[in-house]
PDB file of C-alpha atoms in Angstrom:
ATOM      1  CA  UNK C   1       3.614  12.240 -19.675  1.00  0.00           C
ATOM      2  CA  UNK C   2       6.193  13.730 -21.656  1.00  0.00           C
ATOM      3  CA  UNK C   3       5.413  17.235 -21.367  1.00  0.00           C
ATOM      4  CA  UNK C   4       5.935  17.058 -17.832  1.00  0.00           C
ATOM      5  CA  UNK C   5       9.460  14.632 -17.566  1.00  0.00           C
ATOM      6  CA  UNK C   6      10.737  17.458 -20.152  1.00  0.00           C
ATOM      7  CA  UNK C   7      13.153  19.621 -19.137  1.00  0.00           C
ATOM      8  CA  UNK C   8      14.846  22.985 -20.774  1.00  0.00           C
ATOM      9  CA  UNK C   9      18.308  22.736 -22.175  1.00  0.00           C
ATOM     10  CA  UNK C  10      20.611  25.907 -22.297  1.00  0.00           C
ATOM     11  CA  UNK C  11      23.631  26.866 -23.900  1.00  0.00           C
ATOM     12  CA  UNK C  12      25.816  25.359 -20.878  1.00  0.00           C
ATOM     13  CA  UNK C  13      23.942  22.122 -20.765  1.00  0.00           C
ATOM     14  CA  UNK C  14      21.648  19.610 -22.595  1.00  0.00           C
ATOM     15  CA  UNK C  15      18.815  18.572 -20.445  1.00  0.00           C
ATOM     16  CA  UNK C  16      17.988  14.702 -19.973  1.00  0.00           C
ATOM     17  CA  UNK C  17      15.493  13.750 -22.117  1.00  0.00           C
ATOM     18  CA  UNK C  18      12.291  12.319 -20.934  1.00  0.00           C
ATOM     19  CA  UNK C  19      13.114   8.737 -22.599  1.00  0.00           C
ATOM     20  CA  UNK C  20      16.379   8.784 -20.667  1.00  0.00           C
ATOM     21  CA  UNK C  21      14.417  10.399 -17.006  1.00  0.00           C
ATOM     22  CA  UNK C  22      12.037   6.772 -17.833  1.00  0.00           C
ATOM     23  CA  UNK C  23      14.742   4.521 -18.163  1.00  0.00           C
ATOM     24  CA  UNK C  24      16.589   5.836 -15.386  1.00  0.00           C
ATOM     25  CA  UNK C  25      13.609   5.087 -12.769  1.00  0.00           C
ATOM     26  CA  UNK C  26      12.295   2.292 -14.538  1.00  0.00           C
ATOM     27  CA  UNK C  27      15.893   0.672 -13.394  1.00  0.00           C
ATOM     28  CA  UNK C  28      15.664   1.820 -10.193  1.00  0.00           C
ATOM     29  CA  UNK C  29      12.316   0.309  -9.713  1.00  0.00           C
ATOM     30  CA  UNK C  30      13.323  -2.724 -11.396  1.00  0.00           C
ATOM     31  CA  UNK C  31      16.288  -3.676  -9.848  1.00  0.00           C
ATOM     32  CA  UNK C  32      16.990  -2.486  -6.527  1.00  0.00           C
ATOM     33  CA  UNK C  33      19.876  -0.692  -6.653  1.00  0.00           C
ATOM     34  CA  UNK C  34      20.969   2.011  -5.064  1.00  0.00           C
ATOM     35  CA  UNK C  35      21.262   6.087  -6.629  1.00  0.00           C
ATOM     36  CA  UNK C  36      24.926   5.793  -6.291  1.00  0.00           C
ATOM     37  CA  UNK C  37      25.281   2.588  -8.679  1.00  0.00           C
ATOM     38  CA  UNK C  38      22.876   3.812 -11.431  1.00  0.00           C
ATOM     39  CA  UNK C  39      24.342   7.047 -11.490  1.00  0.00           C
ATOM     40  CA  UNK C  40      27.715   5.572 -12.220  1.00  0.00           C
ATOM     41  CA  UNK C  41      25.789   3.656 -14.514  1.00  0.00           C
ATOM     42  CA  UNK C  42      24.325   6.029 -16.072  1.00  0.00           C
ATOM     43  CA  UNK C  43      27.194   8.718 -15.901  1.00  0.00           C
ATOM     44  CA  UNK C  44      24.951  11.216 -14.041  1.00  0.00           C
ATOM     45  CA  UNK C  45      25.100  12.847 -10.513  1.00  0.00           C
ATOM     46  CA  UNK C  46      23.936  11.028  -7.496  1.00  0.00           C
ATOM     47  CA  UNK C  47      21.157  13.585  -6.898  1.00  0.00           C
ATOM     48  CA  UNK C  48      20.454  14.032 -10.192  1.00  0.00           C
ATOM     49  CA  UNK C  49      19.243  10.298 -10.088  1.00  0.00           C
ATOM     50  CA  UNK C  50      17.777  11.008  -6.794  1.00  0.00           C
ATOM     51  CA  UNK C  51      15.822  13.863  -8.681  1.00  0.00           C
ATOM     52  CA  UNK C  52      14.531  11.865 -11.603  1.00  0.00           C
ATOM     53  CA  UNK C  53      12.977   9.260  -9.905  1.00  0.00           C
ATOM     54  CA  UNK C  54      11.187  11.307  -7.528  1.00  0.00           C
ATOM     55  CA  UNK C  55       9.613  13.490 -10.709  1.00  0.00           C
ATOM     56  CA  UNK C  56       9.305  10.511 -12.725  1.00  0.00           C
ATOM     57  CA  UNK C  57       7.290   8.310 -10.320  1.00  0.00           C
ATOM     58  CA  UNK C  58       5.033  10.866  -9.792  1.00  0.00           C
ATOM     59  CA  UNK C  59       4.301  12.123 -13.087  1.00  0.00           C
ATOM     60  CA  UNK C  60       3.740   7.945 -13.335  1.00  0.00           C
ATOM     61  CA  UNK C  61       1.040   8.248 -10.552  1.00  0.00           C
ATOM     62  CA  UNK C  62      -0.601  10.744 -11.850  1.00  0.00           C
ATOM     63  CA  UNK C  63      -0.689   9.894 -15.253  1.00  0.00           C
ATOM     64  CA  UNK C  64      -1.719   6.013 -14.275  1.00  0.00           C
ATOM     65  CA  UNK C  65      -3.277   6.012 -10.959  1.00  0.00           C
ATOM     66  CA  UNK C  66      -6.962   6.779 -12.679  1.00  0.00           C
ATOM     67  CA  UNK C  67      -6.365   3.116 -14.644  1.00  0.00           C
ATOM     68  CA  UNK C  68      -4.434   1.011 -12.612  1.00  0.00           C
ATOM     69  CA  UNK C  69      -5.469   1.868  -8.838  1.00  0.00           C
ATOM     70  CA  UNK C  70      -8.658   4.106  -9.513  1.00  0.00           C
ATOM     71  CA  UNK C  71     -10.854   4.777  -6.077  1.00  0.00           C
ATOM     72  CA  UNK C  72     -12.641   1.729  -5.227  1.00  0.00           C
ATOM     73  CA  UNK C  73     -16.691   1.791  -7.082  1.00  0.00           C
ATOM     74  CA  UNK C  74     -19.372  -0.149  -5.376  1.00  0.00           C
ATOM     75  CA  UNK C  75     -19.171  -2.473  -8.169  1.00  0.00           C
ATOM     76  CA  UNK C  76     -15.939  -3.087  -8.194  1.00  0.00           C
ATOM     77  CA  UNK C  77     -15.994  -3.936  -4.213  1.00  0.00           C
ATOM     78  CA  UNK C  78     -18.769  -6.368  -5.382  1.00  0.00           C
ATOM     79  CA  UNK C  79     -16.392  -8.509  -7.490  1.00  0.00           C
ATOM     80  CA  UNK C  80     -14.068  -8.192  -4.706  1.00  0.00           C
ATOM     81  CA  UNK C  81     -16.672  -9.721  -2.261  1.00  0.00           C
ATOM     82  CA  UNK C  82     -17.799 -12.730  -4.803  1.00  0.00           C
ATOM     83  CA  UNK C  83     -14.260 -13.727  -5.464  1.00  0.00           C
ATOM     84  CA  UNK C  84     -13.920 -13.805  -1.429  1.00  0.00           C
ATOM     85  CA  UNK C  85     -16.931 -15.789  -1.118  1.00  0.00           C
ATOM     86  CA  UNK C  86     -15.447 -18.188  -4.219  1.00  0.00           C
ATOM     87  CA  UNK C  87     -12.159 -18.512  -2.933  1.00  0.00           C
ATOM     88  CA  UNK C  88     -12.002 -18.916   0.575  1.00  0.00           C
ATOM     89  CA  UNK C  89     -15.754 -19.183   1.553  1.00  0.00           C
ATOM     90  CA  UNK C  90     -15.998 -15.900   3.407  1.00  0.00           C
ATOM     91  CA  UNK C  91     -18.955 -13.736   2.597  1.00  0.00           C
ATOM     92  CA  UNK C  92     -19.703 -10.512   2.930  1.00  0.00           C
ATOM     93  CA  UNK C  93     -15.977  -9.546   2.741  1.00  0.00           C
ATOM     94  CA  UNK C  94     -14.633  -6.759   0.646  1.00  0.00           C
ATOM     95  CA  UNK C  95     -11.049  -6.449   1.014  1.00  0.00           C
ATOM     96  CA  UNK C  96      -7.933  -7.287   3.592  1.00  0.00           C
ATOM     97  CA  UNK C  97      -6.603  -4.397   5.454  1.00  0.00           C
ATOM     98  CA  UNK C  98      -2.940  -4.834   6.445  1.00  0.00           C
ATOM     99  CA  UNK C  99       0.322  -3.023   7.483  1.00  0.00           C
ATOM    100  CA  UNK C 100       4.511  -2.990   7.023  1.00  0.00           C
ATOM    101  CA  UNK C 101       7.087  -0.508   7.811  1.00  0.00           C
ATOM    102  CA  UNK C 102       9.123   0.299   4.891  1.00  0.00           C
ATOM    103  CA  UNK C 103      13.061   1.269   6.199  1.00  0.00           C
ATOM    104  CA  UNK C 104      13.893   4.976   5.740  1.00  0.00           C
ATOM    105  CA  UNK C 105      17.157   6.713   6.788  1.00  0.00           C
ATOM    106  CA  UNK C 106      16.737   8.907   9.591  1.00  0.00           C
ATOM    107  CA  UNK C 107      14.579  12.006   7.695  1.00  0.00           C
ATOM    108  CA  UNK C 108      14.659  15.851   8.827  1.00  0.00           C
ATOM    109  CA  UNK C 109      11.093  15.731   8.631  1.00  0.00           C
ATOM    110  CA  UNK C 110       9.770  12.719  11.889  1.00  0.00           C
ATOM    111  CA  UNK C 111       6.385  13.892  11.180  1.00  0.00           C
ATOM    112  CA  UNK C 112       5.242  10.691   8.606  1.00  0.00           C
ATOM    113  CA  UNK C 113       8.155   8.533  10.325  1.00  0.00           C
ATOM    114  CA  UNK C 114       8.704   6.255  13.670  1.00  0.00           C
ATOM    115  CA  UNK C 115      11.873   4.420  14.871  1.00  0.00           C
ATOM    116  CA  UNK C 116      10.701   0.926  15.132  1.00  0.00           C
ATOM    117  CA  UNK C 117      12.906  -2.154  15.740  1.00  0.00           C
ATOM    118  CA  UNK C 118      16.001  -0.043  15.341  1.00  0.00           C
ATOM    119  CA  UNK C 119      15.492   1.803  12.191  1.00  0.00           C
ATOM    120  CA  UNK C 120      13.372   4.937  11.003  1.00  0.00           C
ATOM    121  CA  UNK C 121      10.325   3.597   8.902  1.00  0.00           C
ATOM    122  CA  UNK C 122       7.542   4.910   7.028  1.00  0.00           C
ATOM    123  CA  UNK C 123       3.973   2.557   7.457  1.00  0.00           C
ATOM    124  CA  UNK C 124       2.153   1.551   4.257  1.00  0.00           C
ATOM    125  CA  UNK C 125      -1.073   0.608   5.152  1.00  0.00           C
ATOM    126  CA  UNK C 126      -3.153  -1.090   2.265  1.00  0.00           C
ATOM    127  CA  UNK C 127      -6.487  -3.061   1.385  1.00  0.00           C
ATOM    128  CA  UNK C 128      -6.384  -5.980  -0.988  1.00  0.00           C
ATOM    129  CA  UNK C 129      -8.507  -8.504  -2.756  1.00  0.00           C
ATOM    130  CA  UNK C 130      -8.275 -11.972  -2.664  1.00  0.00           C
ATOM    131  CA  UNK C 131      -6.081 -12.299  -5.495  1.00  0.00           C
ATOM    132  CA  UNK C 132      -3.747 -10.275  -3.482  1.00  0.00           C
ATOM    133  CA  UNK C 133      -3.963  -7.114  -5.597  1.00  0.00           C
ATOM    134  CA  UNK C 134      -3.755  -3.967  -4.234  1.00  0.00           C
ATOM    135  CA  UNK C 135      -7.255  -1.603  -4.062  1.00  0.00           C
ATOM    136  CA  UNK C 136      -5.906   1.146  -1.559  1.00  0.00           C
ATOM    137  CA  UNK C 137      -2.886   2.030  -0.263  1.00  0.00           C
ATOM    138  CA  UNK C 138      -1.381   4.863   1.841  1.00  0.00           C
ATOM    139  CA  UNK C 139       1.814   5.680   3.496  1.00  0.00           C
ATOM    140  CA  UNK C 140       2.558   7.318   6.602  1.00  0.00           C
ATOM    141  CA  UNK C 141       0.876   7.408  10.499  1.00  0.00           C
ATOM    142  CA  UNK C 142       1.941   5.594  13.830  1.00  0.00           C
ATOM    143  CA  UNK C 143       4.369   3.223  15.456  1.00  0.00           C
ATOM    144  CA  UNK C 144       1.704   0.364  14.567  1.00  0.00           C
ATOM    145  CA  UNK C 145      -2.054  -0.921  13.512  1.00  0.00           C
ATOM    146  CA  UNK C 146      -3.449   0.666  16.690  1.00  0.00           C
ATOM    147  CA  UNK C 147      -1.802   3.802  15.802  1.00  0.00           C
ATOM    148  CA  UNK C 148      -2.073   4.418  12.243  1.00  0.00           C
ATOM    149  CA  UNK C 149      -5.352   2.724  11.330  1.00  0.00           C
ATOM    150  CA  UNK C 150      -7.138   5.262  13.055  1.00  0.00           C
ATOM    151  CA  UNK C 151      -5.277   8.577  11.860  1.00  0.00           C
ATOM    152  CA  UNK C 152      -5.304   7.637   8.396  1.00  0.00           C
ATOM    153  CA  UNK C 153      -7.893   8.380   5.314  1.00  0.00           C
ATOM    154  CA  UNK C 154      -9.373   5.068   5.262  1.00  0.00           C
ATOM    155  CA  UNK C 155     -10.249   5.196   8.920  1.00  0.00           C
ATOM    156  CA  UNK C 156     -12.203   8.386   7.811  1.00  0.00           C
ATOM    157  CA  UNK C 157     -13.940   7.034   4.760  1.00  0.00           C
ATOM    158  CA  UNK C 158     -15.155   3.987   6.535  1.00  0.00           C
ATOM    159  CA  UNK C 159     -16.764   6.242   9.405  1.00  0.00           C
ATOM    160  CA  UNK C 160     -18.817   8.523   7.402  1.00  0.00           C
ATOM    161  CA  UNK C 161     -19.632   6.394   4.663  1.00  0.00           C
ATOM    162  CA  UNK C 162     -17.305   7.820   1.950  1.00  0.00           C
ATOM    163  CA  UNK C 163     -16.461   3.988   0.570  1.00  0.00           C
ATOM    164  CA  UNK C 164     -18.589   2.976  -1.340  1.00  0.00           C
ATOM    165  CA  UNK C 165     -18.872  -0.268   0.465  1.00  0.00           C
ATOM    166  CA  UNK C 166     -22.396  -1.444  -0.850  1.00  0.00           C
ATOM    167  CA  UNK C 167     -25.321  -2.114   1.720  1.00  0.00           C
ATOM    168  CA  UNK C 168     -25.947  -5.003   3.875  1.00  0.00           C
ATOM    169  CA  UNK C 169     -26.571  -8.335   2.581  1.00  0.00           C
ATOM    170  CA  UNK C 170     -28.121 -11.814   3.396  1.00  0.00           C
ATOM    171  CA  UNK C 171     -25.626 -14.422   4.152  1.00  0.00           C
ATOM    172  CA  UNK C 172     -25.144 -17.806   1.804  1.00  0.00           C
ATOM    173  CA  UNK C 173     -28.218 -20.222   2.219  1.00  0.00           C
ATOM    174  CA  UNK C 174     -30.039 -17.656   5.374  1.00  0.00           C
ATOM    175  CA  UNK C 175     -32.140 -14.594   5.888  1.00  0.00           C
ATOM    176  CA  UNK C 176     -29.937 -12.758   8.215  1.00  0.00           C
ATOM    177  CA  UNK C 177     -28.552  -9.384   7.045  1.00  0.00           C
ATOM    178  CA  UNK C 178     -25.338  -9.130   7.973  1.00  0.00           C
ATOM    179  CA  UNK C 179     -22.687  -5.964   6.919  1.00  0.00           C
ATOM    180  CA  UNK C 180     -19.663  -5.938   4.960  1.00  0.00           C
ATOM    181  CA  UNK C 181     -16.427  -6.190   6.263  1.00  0.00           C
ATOM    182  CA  UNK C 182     -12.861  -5.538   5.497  1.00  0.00           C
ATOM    183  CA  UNK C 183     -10.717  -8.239   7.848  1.00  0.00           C
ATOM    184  CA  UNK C 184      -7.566  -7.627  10.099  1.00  0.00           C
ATOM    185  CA  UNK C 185      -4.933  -8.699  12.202  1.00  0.00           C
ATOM    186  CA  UNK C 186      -5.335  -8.894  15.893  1.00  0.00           C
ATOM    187  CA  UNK C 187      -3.165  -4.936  15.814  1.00  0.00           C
ATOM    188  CA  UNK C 188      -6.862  -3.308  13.912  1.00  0.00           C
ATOM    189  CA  UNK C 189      -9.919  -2.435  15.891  1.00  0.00           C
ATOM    190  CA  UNK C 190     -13.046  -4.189  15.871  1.00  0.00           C
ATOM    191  CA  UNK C 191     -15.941  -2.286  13.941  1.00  0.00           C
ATOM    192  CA  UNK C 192     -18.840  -3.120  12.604  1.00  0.00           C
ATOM    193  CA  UNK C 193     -16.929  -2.498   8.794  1.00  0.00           C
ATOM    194  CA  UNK C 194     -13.993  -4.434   9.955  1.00  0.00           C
ATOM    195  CA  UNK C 195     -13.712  -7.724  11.874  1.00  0.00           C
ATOM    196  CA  UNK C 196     -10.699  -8.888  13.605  1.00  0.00           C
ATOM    197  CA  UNK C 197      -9.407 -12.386  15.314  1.00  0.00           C
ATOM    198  CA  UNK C 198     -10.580 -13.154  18.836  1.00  0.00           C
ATOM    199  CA  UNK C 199      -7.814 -12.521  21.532  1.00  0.00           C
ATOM    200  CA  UNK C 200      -6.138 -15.621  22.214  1.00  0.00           C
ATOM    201  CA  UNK C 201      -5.844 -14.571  25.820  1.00  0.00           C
ATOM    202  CA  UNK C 202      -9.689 -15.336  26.396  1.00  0.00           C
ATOM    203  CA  UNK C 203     -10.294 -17.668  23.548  1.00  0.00           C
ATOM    204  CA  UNK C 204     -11.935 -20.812  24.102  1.00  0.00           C
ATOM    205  CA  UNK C 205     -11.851 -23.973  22.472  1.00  0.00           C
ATOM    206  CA  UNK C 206     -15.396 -23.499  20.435  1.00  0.00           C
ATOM    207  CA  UNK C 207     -13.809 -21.050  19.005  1.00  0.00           C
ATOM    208  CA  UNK C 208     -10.907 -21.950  18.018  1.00  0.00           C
ATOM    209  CA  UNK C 209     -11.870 -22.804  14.178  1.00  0.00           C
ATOM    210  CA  UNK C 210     -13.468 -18.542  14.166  1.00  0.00           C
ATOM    211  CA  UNK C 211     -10.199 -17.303  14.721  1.00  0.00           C
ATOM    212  CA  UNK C 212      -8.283 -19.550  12.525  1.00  0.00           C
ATOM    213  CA  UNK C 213     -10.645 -18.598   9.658  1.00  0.00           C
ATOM    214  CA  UNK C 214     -10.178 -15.048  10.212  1.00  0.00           C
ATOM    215  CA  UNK C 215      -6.592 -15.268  10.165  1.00  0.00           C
ATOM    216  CA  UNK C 216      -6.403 -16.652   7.021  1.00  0.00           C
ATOM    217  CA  UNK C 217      -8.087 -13.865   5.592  1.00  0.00           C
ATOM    218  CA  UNK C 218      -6.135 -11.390   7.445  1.00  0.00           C
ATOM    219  CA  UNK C 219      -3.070 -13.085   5.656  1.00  0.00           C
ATOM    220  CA  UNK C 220      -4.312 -12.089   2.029  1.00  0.00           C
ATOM    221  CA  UNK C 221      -2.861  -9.024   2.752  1.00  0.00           C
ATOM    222  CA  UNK C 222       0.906  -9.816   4.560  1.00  0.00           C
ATOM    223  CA  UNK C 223       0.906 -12.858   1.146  1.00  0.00           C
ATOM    224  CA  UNK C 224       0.684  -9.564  -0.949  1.00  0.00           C
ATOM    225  CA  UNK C 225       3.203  -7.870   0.816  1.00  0.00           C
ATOM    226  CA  UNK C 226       5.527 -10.602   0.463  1.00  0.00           C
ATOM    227  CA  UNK C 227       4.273 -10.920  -3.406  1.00  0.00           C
ATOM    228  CA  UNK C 228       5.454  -7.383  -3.758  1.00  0.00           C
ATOM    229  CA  UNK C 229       8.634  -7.364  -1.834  1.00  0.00           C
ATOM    230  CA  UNK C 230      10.014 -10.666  -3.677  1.00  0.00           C
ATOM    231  CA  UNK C 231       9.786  -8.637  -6.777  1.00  0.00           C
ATOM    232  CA  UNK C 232      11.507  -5.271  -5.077  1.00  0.00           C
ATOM    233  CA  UNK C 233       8.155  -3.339  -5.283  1.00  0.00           C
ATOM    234  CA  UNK C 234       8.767  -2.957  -1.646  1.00  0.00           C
ATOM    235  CA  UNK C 235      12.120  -2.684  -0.326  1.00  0.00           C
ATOM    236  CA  UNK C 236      13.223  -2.282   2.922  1.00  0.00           C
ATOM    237  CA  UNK C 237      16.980  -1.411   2.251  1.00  0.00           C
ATOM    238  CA  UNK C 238      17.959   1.571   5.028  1.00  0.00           C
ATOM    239  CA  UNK C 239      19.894   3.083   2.261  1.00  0.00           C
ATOM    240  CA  UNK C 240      17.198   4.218   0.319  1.00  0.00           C
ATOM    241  CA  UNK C 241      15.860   7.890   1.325  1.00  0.00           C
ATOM    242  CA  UNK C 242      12.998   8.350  -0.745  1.00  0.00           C
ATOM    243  CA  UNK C 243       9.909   8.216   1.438  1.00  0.00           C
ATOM    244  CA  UNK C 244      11.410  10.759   3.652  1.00  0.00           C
ATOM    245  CA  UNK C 245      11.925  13.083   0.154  1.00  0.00           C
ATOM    246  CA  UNK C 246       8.410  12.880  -0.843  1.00  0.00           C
ATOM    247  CA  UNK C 247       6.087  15.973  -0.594  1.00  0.00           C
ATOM    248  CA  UNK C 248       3.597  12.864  -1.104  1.00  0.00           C
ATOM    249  CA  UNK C 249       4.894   9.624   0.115  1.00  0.00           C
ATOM    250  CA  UNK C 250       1.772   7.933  -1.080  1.00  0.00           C
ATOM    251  CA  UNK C 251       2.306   8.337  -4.479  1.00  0.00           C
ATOM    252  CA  UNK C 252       5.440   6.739  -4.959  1.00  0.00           C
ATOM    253  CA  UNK C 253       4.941   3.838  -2.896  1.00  0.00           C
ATOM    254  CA  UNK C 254       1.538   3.231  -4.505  1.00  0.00           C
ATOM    255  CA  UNK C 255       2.411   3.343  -8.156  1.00  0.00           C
ATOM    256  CA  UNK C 256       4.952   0.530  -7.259  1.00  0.00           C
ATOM    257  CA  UNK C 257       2.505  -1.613  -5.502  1.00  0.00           C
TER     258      UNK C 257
END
């Protein structure tokens, strides 16, 4: 990664070094605070700062996404589906699908961004496992689940097959094939890939206990983005600009997840 954090110096000017470009978004990452304060810090300009973590997070991604959040194998979905089935009884499950609006400042660009509850925000959309790890994530798409679920890339894997989401299996202890499933709140569609609560509007009392169960599934993925905003991986400050900088929003939102 150093080859591409490195910059040329000149007789006017000594470039930042790539240890220093590191350190500088490793802080920013780490600690929530905003360009202004860590370029005081750091005795650097405010858009310099601005500069350095954009570059640096995504020479991160690519340099790390391939390890640490790789495109999801059949096998791997597998272990995702046993450790469902282990740890909350669910079979046939491969992953929670969930949303959150991160807080932007207003951007040029409204393309990737929606005013919702009276701020501009960017959607991350994301799967997780039932450890509450992140498996896919991706940023940008509508005002809410109805909206961006079916606009974005996972929407489009799902359809034509492009998951690797292995083949349909016998439930515990029966013969009865059933398909795999990621689960959602009450905002995603029903498919046969993805199962969501009943509506509580014409819910009956028999099943009642269905919809709690799917719920608590559906709540693997708003635990993990709690887990990730109590440790700033997520913030939602309004002061922050950078989804609305990125080329690639994705990519810098993912690499923090």
């Amino acid at each position: 990664m150093h080859h591409k954090l490195s910059k040329q110096s000149t007789t006017c000017r000594r470039s930042i070094s790539p240890t220093e470009r590191l350190i500088v978004c490793l802080r920013y990452l780490a600690t929530c605070a905003s360009f202004r304060s860590i370029a005081l810090t750091f005795r650097m300009g405010i858009s310099t700062v601005g500069m350095i973590v954009v570059e640096t997070c995504t020479a991160l991604w690519e340099e790390l996404q391939s390890q640490y959040m790789p495109f999801p194998t059949e096998e791997r979905l597998r272990n995702v589906i046993h450790r469902f089935q282990m740890r909350y009884n669910f079979p046939n499950c491969f992953g929670a699908v969930g949303g959150m609006h991160c807080k932007i400042r207003c951007p040029p660009d409204l393309i990737r961004s929606k005013y919702y509850k009276k701020h501009f925000s960017v959607v991350l959309q994301a799967v997780v496992d039932a450890d509450h790890k992140f498996t896919f994530v991706e940023v940008g798409g509508g005002e809410d689940n109805d909206d961006t679920f079916p606009t974005s890339t996972l929407y489009k894997l799902l359809e034509n097959n492009q998951f690797n989401v292995p083949n349909s299996a016998c439930l515990p202890n029966s013969t009865i094939k059933a398909p795999h499933v990621l689960v959602g709140d009450g905002g995603f569609p029903l498919k046969p890939y993805l199962m969501r609560p009943y509506p509580r509007a014409s819910l009956i009392k028999d099943k009642e206990f269905k919809l709690t169960s799917v719920l608590t599934k559906s709540d693997t993925s708003l635990k993990a983005f709690e887990i990730e905003r109590q440790t700033n991986a997520i913030r939602g400050s309004p002061e922050h600009r950078y989804d609305a900088q990125l080329q690639s929003p994705t990519n810098y939102v993912a690499i923090r997840c």
